Structure formats: structure tokens, C-alpha cells
Coordinates of C-alpha atoms in Angstrom, one line a residue:
M1 CA 159.9 109.3 224.3
R2 CA 156.7 107.7 225.4
Q3 CA 157.4 108.7 229.1
M4 CA 158.0 112.3 228.0
L5 CA 154.7 112.4 226.1
I6 CA 152.8 111.0 229.2
L7 CA 154.7 113.5 231.5
L8 CA 153.7 116.3 229.1
T9 CA 150.0 115.2 229.1
L10 CA 149.9 115.1 232.9
A11 CA 151.4 118.5 233.2
L12 CA 148.9 120.1 230.8
L13 CA 146.1 118.3 232.8
L14 CA 147.4 119.6 236.3
T15 CA 148.0 123.2 235.1
G16 CA 144.4 123.9 234.3
C17 CA 143.4 123.3 230.7
T18 CA 139.7 123.7 231.8
T19 CA 137.8 126.7 230.6
P20 CA 136.4 128.9 233.3
S21 CA 133.1 129.5 231.3
T22 CA 130.9 126.6 231.9
Y23 CA 128.0 128.1 229.9
S24 CA 128.9 128.6 226.2
S25 CA 127.0 131.1 224.1
Q26 CA 125.9 128.1 221.9
E27 CA 124.4 126.4 224.9
A28 CA 122.7 129.8 225.9
K29 CA 121.3 130.2 222.4
R30 CA 119.9 126.7 222.5
N31 CA 118.4 127.2 226.0
G32 CA 116.5 130.3 224.5
D33 CA 118.4 132.9 226.3
I34 CA 119.0 136.4 224.8
V35 CA 122.8 136.2 224.1
V36 CA 124.9 139.5 224.1
G37 CA 128.6 139.8 223.5
P38 CA 131.1 138.8 221.0
G39 CA 129.3 137.5 217.9
G40 CA 126.5 139.9 218.3
P41 CA 123.2 139.8 220.0
L42 CA 121.0 136.6 219.4
N43 CA 117.4 135.8 220.4
T44 CA 116.6 139.5 221.2
D45 CA 113.0 139.0 220.1
K46 CA 112.6 136.9 223.3
I47 CA 112.1 140.2 225.4
I48 CA 108.9 141.2 223.7
P49 CA 106.8 138.1 224.9
F50 CA 108.1 138.8 228.4
I51 CA 107.0 142.5 228.2
T52 CA 103.8 141.4 226.9
N53 CA 103.4 138.9 229.8
V54 CA 104.4 141.5 232.3
D55 CA 101.8 143.9 230.9
N56 CA 99.0 141.2 231.0
G57 CA 99.9 140.2 234.6
Q58 CA 101.0 136.6 233.4
E59 CA 103.9 134.8 235.0
S60 CA 107.0 134.8 232.9
H61 CA 110.7 134.2 232.8
L62 CA 113.6 135.5 230.8
R63 CA 117.3 135.0 230.9
I64 CA 119.8 137.4 229.4
T65 CA 123.3 136.1 229.2
S66 CA 126.1 138.6 228.3
Y67 CA 129.6 137.5 227.5
T68 CA 132.8 139.5 228.6
D69 CA 135.6 140.0 226.0
E70 CA 137.4 137.0 227.5
G71 CA 134.1 134.7 226.9
D72 CA 133.0 134.6 230.6
P73 CA 129.1 134.6 231.1
I74 CA 127.3 137.1 233.1
I75 CA 123.7 136.0 233.7
S76 CA 120.7 138.2 234.3
D77 CA 117.6 136.2 235.2
L78 CA 114.1 138.0 235.3
H79 CA 111.1 136.2 236.8
Y80 CA 107.7 137.8 236.8
D81 CA 105.4 136.4 239.4
G82 CA 102.3 138.4 238.4
K83 CA 103.1 141.3 240.7
K84 CA 106.8 142.0 240.7
I85 CA 109.8 141.2 238.6
K86 CA 112.6 139.4 240.5
Y87 CA 115.9 140.3 239.1
S88 CA 119.2 138.4 239.7
Y89 CA 122.5 139.4 238.4
D90 CA 125.3 136.7 238.4
T91 CA 128.9 137.6 237.8
S92 CA 130.3 134.5 239.6
R93 CA 131.6 133.0 236.4
D94 CA 133.4 136.1 235.3
E95 CA 137.2 135.2 235.9
F96 CA 138.4 138.8 235.6
G97 CA 135.6 140.2 237.9
G98 CA 137.8 140.8 240.9
T99 CA 136.4 140.9 244.3
S100 CA 133.0 142.0 243.1
R101 CA 132.1 138.6 241.6
G102 CA 128.9 137.0 242.9
K103 CA 125.1 136.9 242.7
S104 CA 122.9 139.9 243.6
N105 CA 119.1 140.1 243.7
T106 CA 116.4 142.6 243.8
T107 CA 112.6 143.2 243.0
C108 CA 111.5 145.8 240.5
E109 CA 108.1 147.2 239.6
K110 CA 108.4 147.4 235.7
I111 CA 110.2 147.0 232.6
L112 CA 110.5 149.9 230.1
S113 CA 111.5 150.0 226.5
R114 CA 112.4 153.4 224.8
D115 CA 114.0 154.6 221.5
V116 CA 117.6 155.9 222.1
V117 CA 120.5 157.2 220.4
R118 CA 123.7 156.2 222.2
E119 CA 126.8 158.3 222.5
D120 CA 128.3 156.1 219.7
K121 CA 125.5 157.3 217.4
A122 CA 123.9 153.7 217.5
I123 CA 120.0 154.1 217.2
G124 CA 117.9 151.3 218.8
M125 CA 115.7 150.1 221.6
Q126 CA 116.8 150.2 225.3
Y127 CA 115.2 148.0 227.8
V128 CA 115.4 148.9 231.5
L129 CA 114.1 147.8 234.8
A130 CA 112.6 150.6 236.8
G131 CA 111.1 150.9 240.4
C132 CA 113.7 148.5 241.8
K133 CA 114.3 148.1 245.6
K134 CA 118.1 148.4 245.0
I135 CA 120.2 149.1 241.9
I136 CA 122.5 146.2 240.9
G137 CA 124.3 145.3 237.7
P138 CA 124.7 147.6 234.8
H139 CA 123.2 151.1 235.3
E140 CA 123.8 154.7 234.6
S141 CA 125.1 156.8 237.6
G142 CA 122.3 159.0 239.1
K143 CA 119.5 157.1 237.4
K144 CA 117.4 154.5 239.2
E145 CA 117.2 152.1 236.3
I146 CA 118.9 148.8 235.5
H147 CA 120.0 148.4 232.0
L148 CA 119.1 145.1 230.4
L149 CA 119.5 145.2 226.7
F150 CA 120.2 147.5 223.8
V151 CA 119.0 146.4 220.4
E152 CA 120.3 148.3 217.6
K153 CA 118.0 149.0 214.7

């Protein structure tokens, strides 16, 4: 019986009982990320100081971590250097991301916020990057903006 238990334990370890997501939503929240996904948005107030710093020409950093339905993190990093916003979009930890998984980078001129009513009738504030060298990550076809965050009112 003991040998069977040892074999079963070894089999479980060898078949991959590790989780693909190495960055939990609890860890992201503790790190001060804006967290989007199952469980609702957290730390959304962090975007206001970033926008204020951009408006004032002060260096600033912001991370938005979105989680897929399966719990895999998709990380958006924004770094304002006093002139441009450097944006990186990392889907490398998305186990169901297919062949498009990886990290993309671009630079953008500005971050915009606007009141919107979405197709699902949700009312809130939408935050986008505009004036980007290339459009990466979530965006609306035909528009030259990168969607960062929607905060429902």
C-alpha cells in the first residue's frame, strides 16, 4: 500500500501539478497593480496619479494585470519618462494564447480618459493610449488607440 501511495505521488508530480500562472491576483494587488479579471477590478484608483504625473511631465510607472477566464495573467506596463509613454503588453503567461503569445512594445504620446456607455449598457470611464507608433494589445478595429482600462461607475 505504501509503495502504491509513493508511486501515485510521483505520478502526480511528473504530470505537471504546477500552475501556469506564476503571478497571482493577490500578488499583483500587493504589488500595487491595477487588477482586472475574475473577482472584479482592484486598485483602479492607481491610474489617476499616473495620468497626473504624465500631465505634469513627471516620470511615472503603472502596471495593469488582467486575468483570463482561466486565471492566466496578461501584463501591461506603462513607463512615462517625461516625454513619451513606453508601453509593453505581455501575454507570454497566457497558456491558451496560442501562437500569438509573447511580449510587444511600443511608445505612445498620451493617455486619454473619457466617459463612455458600452454596448452592454455599462457606464464608466475608459482609459486609452493614443499617438502610438504601433497598435498592440486590446484595441478597436479602425481606431488608433490602445485600450487600457474601463472602470464602471
